[in-house]
Amino acid sequence: MTTPNPVTNQTRYHIAVVDDEVDMLDVLQDVLQEEGYRVSALRSGQALHELIAHDPVDLIVLDLKLAGENGLQVAREIRATSPVPIMMLTGKGDETDRILGLEVAADDFLMKPFNLRELMARVHALLRRSKQLSVTLQAVADQDHECLWFDDWRLDLTRRVLYDPHSQPVNLTFGEYNLLESLVTSANHVLSRDSLLERTRGTDSDSFDRSIDVLILRLRRKIETNPKHPRYILTERGLGYVFQAQVRKR
């Protein structure tokens, strides 16, 4: 594997890396530190919980297979209380677990063995979007919000929040929101899976094709009255997906 060129302006970001393989943990820690990130290298989910209780992180890189622990369960527990981006590391034979992970928690997956440049591209993309969110939230307290409406649903582009017809916020993960925004802002236009991957991750991806399909399924469960017969997010077989609605800007 080739080490990326170092970047020195990333120190403000805190990344937690969780892997029970010492060699892999050392490689990830070294590479991320060379990029200028502050890194906490951990070997268990319990250590991760203890860390974030007193030292919040900006990104979690979590191995799916931890000794004596279930990486998916660790991700579920984190997601229940925090929107922090989660990237899961998986093996070649873990496709079922990858799909389950996308359904419940993770924002991205990377299959071992991986190229370090690909790892850093994914890390940069997730952190860039996370930073945009936090900066926006701090800057807009006294500003009008840019919103898109479809029927009685409201997508607040400024705060990155979806409100249901009863004005209640809908709990969306980092990846779910990115996908929904991409669909709504291109309403009534078919978007391919490749296009959606690029829009939601900010980088080209070799991820298995089911990742976008699973995110679509999650969104349908949250906004459709009948997810099996969707009104808004429609499948265009062989082409991709289309968000079908009259979208209004206010």
GROMACS .gro file of C-alpha atoms in nm:
model
  250
    1MET     CA    1   0.000   0.000   0.000
    2THR     CA    2   0.118   0.348  -0.080
    3THR     CA    3   0.108   0.619   0.184
    4PRO     CA    4  -0.067   0.942   0.073
    5ASN     CA    5   0.105   1.276   0.079
    6PRO     CA    6   0.073   1.432   0.424
    7VAL     CA    7  -0.166   1.716   0.488
    8THR     CA    8  -0.091   1.938   0.784
    9ASN     CA    9  -0.415   2.130   0.835
   10GLN     CA   10  -0.638   1.852   0.970
   11THR     CA   11  -0.533   1.864   1.336
   12ARG     CA   12  -0.868   1.997   1.451
   13TYR     CA   13  -1.036   1.668   1.358
   14HIS     CA   14  -1.042   1.381   1.607
   15ILE     CA   15  -1.075   1.032   1.459
   16ALA     CA   16  -1.136   0.717   1.663
   17VAL     CA   17  -1.005   0.396   1.502
   18VAL     CA   18  -1.132   0.069   1.649
   19ASP     CA   19  -0.971  -0.258   1.541
   20ASP     CA   20  -0.856  -0.558   1.743
   21GLU     CA   21  -0.576  -0.638   1.495
   22VAL     CA   22  -0.272  -0.458   1.633
   23ASP     CA   23  -0.088  -0.437   1.300
   24MET     CA   24  -0.389  -0.288   1.121
   25LEU     CA   25  -0.450  -0.048   1.408
   26ASP     CA   26  -0.089   0.072   1.393
   27VAL     CA   27  -0.107   0.127   1.015
   28LEU     CA   28  -0.431   0.324   1.036
   29GLN     CA   29  -0.306   0.534   1.326
   30ASP     CA   30   0.023   0.615   1.149
   31VAL     CA   31  -0.140   0.707   0.818
   32LEU     CA   32  -0.406   0.929   0.974
   33GLN     CA   33  -0.155   1.102   1.200
   34GLU     CA   34   0.069   1.171   0.900
   35GLU     CA   35  -0.232   1.345   0.746
   36GLY     CA   36  -0.245   1.571   1.051
   37TYR     CA   37  -0.544   1.418   1.229
   38ARG     CA   38  -0.563   1.356   1.602
   39VAL     CA   39  -0.615   0.982   1.636
   40SER     CA   40  -0.736   0.764   1.921
   41ALA     CA   41  -0.642   0.401   1.851
   42LEU     CA   42  -0.871   0.158   2.034
   43ARG     CA   43  -0.914  -0.219   2.043
   44SER     CA   44  -1.273  -0.258   2.165
   45GLY     CA   45  -1.620  -0.108   2.152
   46GLN     CA   46  -1.610  -0.056   2.526
   47ALA     CA   47  -1.298   0.159   2.490
   48LEU     CA   48  -1.479   0.360   2.222
   49HIS     CA   49  -1.776   0.428   2.449
   50GLU     CA   50  -1.542   0.537   2.728
   51LEU     CA   51  -1.355   0.770   2.492
   52ILE     CA   52  -1.652   0.954   2.342
   53ALA     CA   53  -1.808   1.000   2.688
   54HIS     CA   54  -1.537   1.256   2.769
   55ASP     CA   55  -1.364   1.335   2.437
   56PRO     CA   56  -1.602   1.369   2.137
   57VAL     CA   57  -1.483   1.249   1.798
   58ASP     CA   58  -1.548   1.373   1.443
   59LEU     CA   59  -1.529   1.034   1.272
   60ILE     CA   60  -1.526   0.670   1.378
   61VAL     CA   61  -1.343   0.403   1.173
   62LEU     CA   62  -1.478   0.075   1.311
   63ASP     CA   63  -1.384  -0.283   1.226
   64LEU     CA   64  -1.689  -0.502   1.171
   65LYS     CA   65  -1.531  -0.808   1.330
   66LEU     CA   66  -1.406  -0.732   1.680
   67ALA     CA   67  -1.290  -1.010   1.911
   68GLY     CA   68  -1.576  -1.095   2.145
   69GLU     CA   69  -1.789  -0.807   2.017
   70ASN     CA   70  -2.029  -0.730   1.733
   71GLY     CA   71  -1.919  -0.424   1.538
   72LEU     CA   72  -2.274  -0.371   1.414
   73GLN     CA   73  -2.404  -0.355   1.770
   74VAL     CA   74  -2.133  -0.108   1.865
   75ALA     CA   75  -2.235   0.108   1.567
   76ARG     CA   76  -2.604   0.086   1.665
   77GLU     CA   77  -2.524   0.203   2.016
   78ILE     CA   78  -2.322   0.498   1.888
   79ARG     CA   79  -2.586   0.593   1.632
   80ALA     CA   80  -2.860   0.592   1.895
   81THR     CA   81  -2.703   0.893   2.064
   82SER     CA   82  -2.483   1.060   1.802
   83PRO     CA   83  -2.488   1.153   1.430
   84VAL     CA   84  -2.107   1.120   1.408
   85PRO     CA   85  -2.003   0.966   1.072
   86ILE     CA   86  -1.913   0.597   1.096
   87MET     CA   87  -1.695   0.413   0.845
   88MET     CA   88  -1.688   0.037   0.887
   89LEU     CA   89  -1.404  -0.191   0.775
   90THR     CA   90  -1.514  -0.531   0.643
   91GLY     CA   91  -1.375  -0.847   0.488
   92LYS     CA   92  -1.456  -0.985   0.145
   93GLY     CA   93  -1.713  -1.230   0.277
   94ASP     CA   94  -1.911  -0.983   0.486
   95GLU     CA   95  -2.166  -0.857   0.230
   96THR     CA   96  -2.470  -0.950   0.441
   97ASP     CA   97  -2.324  -0.768   0.741
   98ARG     CA   98  -2.241  -0.466   0.522
   99ILE     CA   99  -2.604  -0.444   0.413
  100LEU     CA  100  -2.724  -0.474   0.773
  101GLY     CA  101  -2.475  -0.206   0.873
  102LEU     CA  102  -2.607   0.035   0.615
  103GLU     CA  103  -2.959  -0.029   0.737
  104VAL     CA  104  -2.887   0.055   1.098
  105ALA     CA  105  -2.583   0.274   1.137
  106ALA     CA  106  -2.289   0.310   0.902
  107ASP     CA  107  -2.230   0.594   0.656
  108ASP     CA  108  -1.963   0.416   0.452
  109PHE     CA  109  -1.783   0.084   0.417
  110LEU     CA  110  -1.432  -0.007   0.308
  111MET     CA  111  -1.334  -0.364   0.228
  112LYS     CA  112  -1.006  -0.510   0.347
  113PRO     CA  113  -0.746  -0.514   0.202
  114PHE     CA  114  -0.774  -0.154   0.085
  115ASN     CA  115  -0.553   0.109  -0.074
  116LEU     CA  116  -0.455   0.387   0.166
  117ARG     CA  117  -0.540   0.652  -0.090
  118GLU     CA  118  -0.894   0.516  -0.107
  119LEU     CA  119  -0.914   0.522   0.272
  120MET     CA  120  -0.803   0.883   0.287
  121ALA     CA  121  -1.041   0.987   0.008
  122ARG     CA  122  -1.332   0.839   0.205
  123VAL     CA  123  -1.213   0.998   0.530
  124HIS     CA  124  -1.176   1.340   0.367
  125ALA     CA  125  -1.523   1.316   0.209
  126LEU     CA  126  -1.699   1.221   0.532
  127LEU     CA  127  -1.520   1.485   0.737
  128ARG     CA  128  -1.576   1.755   0.476
  129ARG     CA  129  -1.950   1.696   0.485
  130SER     CA  130  -1.952   1.674   0.862
  131LYS     CA  131  -1.762   2.002   0.886
  132GLN     CA  132  -2.006   2.171   0.649
  133LEU     CA  133  -2.287   2.062   0.878
  134SER     CA  134  -2.127   2.191   1.199
  135VAL     CA  135  -2.019   2.521   1.045
  136THR     CA  136  -2.365   2.574   0.904
  137LEU     CA  137  -2.534   2.507   1.236
  138GLN     CA  138  -2.313   2.762   1.412
  139ALA     CA  139  -2.351   3.028   1.145
  140VAL     CA  140  -2.726   3.027   1.091
  141ALA     CA  141  -2.868   3.085   1.437
  142ASP     CA  142  -2.997   3.431   1.340
  143GLN     CA  143  -3.045   3.373   0.969
  144ASP     CA  144  -3.341   3.267   0.761
  145HIS     CA  145  -3.335   2.901   0.669
  146GLU     CA  146  -3.330   2.780   0.311
  147CYS     CA  147  -3.601   2.517   0.288
  148LEU     CA  148  -3.753   2.290   0.026
  149TRP     CA  149  -4.110   2.170   0.065
  150PHE     CA  150  -4.282   1.867  -0.088
  151ASP     CA  151  -4.645   1.838   0.015
  152ASP     CA  152  -4.632   1.913   0.390
  153TRP     CA  153  -4.277   1.785   0.437
  154ARG     CA  154  -4.000   2.042   0.489
  155LEU     CA  155  -3.632   1.984   0.415
  156ASP     CA  156  -3.425   2.248   0.592
  157LEU     CA  157  -3.109   2.276   0.383
  158THR     CA  158  -2.951   2.517   0.630
  159ARG     CA  159  -2.982   2.299   0.938
  160ARG     CA  160  -2.988   1.972   0.741
  161VAL     CA  161  -3.308   1.856   0.906
  162LEU     CA  162  -3.620   1.694   0.759
  163TYR     CA  163  -3.952   1.785   0.924
  164ASP     CA  164  -4.258   1.567   0.881
  165PRO     CA  165  -4.609   1.704   0.807
  166HIS     CA  166  -4.657   1.755   1.182
  167SER     CA  167  -4.342   1.972   1.199
  168GLN     CA  168  -4.154   1.702   1.391
  169PRO     CA  169  -3.789   1.638   1.300
  170VAL     CA  170  -3.721   1.303   1.136
  171ASN     CA  171  -3.418   1.114   1.264
  172LEU     CA  172  -3.188   1.078   0.963
  173THR     CA  173  -2.835   0.946   0.963
  174PHE     CA  174  -2.553   1.137   0.796
  175GLY     CA  175  -2.579   0.924   0.483
  176GLU     CA  176  -2.959   0.929   0.470
  177TYR     CA  177  -2.971   1.307   0.476
  178ASN     CA  178  -2.709   1.340   0.202
  179LEU     CA  179  -2.902   1.103  -0.020
  180LEU     CA  180  -3.237   1.270   0.044
  181GLU     CA  181  -3.098   1.615  -0.031
  182SER     CA  182  -2.953   1.486  -0.359
  183LEU     CA  183  -3.288   1.339  -0.459
  184VAL     CA  184  -3.504   1.635  -0.358
  185THR     CA  185  -3.280   1.897  -0.520
  186SER     CA  186  -3.305   1.698  -0.845
  187ALA     CA  187  -3.674   1.618  -0.814
  188ASN     CA  188  -3.840   1.458  -1.117
  189HIS     CA  189  -3.503   1.375  -1.275
  190VAL     CA  190  -3.368   1.020  -1.281
  191LEU     CA  191  -3.037   0.982  -1.096
  192SER     CA  192  -2.819   0.677  -1.151
  193ARG     CA  193  -2.667   0.481  -0.864
  194ASP     CA  194  -2.319   0.600  -0.965
  195SER     CA  195  -2.436   0.960  -0.961
  196LEU     CA  196  -2.593   0.918  -0.618
  197LEU     CA  197  -2.277   0.753  -0.482
  198GLU     CA  198  -2.067   1.044  -0.605
  199ARG     CA  199  -2.310   1.305  -0.472
  200THR     CA  200  -2.345   1.148  -0.129
  201ARG     CA  201  -1.982   1.053  -0.072
  202GLY     CA  202  -1.796   1.322  -0.264
  203THR     CA  203  -1.561   1.067  -0.418
  204ASP     CA  204  -1.566   0.788  -0.673
  205SER     CA  205  -1.650   0.460  -0.507
  206ASP     CA  206  -1.599   0.091  -0.571
  207SER     CA  207  -1.859   0.005  -0.308
  208PHE     CA  208  -2.097  -0.278  -0.379
  209ASP     CA  209  -2.402  -0.162  -0.571
  210ARG     CA  210  -2.647  -0.246  -0.294
  211SER     CA  211  -2.531   0.045  -0.075
  212ILE     CA  212  -2.753   0.304  -0.244
  213ASP     CA  213  -3.041   0.054  -0.263
  214VAL     CA  214  -3.023   0.002   0.113
  215LEU     CA  215  -3.016   0.376   0.183
  216ILE     CA  216  -3.320   0.416  -0.043
  217LEU     CA  217  -3.499   0.145   0.156
  218ARG     CA  218  -3.420   0.325   0.480
  219LEU     CA  219  -3.551   0.657   0.347
  220ARG     CA  220  -3.870   0.498   0.219
  221ARG     CA  221  -3.939   0.357   0.564
  222LYS     CA  222  -3.911   0.706   0.708
  223ILE     CA  223  -4.107   0.916   0.458
  224GLU     CA  224  -4.341   0.685   0.269
  225THR     CA  225  -4.685   0.587   0.398
  226ASN     CA  226  -4.637   0.248   0.232
  227PRO     CA  227  -4.268   0.179   0.161
  228LYS     CA  228  -4.359  -0.116  -0.063
  229HIS     CA  229  -4.560   0.116  -0.285
  230PRO     CA  230  -4.366   0.444  -0.263
  231ARG     CA  231  -4.513   0.776  -0.360
  232TYR     CA  232  -4.197   0.987  -0.359
  233ILE     CA  233  -3.887   0.775  -0.418
  234LEU     CA  234  -3.947   0.566  -0.730
  235THR     CA  235  -3.727   0.304  -0.893
  236GLU     CA  236  -3.652   0.344  -1.262
  237ARG     CA  237  -3.539  -0.007  -1.346
  238GLY     CA  238  -3.201  -0.020  -1.514
  239LEU     CA  239  -3.155   0.354  -1.467
  240GLY     CA  240  -3.166   0.450  -1.100
  241TYR     CA  241  -3.408   0.646  -0.885
  242VAL     CA  242  -3.629   0.953  -0.917
  243PHE     CA  243  -3.785   1.170  -0.648
  244GLN     CA  244  -4.136   1.238  -0.777
  245ALA     CA  245  -4.294   1.543  -0.620
  246GLN     CA  246  -4.364   1.909  -0.671
  247VAL     CA  247  -4.084   2.071  -0.474
  248ARG     CA  248  -4.126   2.430  -0.360
  249LYS     CA  249  -3.859   2.663  -0.226
  250ARG     CA  250  -3.933   2.905   0.058
   0.00000   0.00000   0.00000
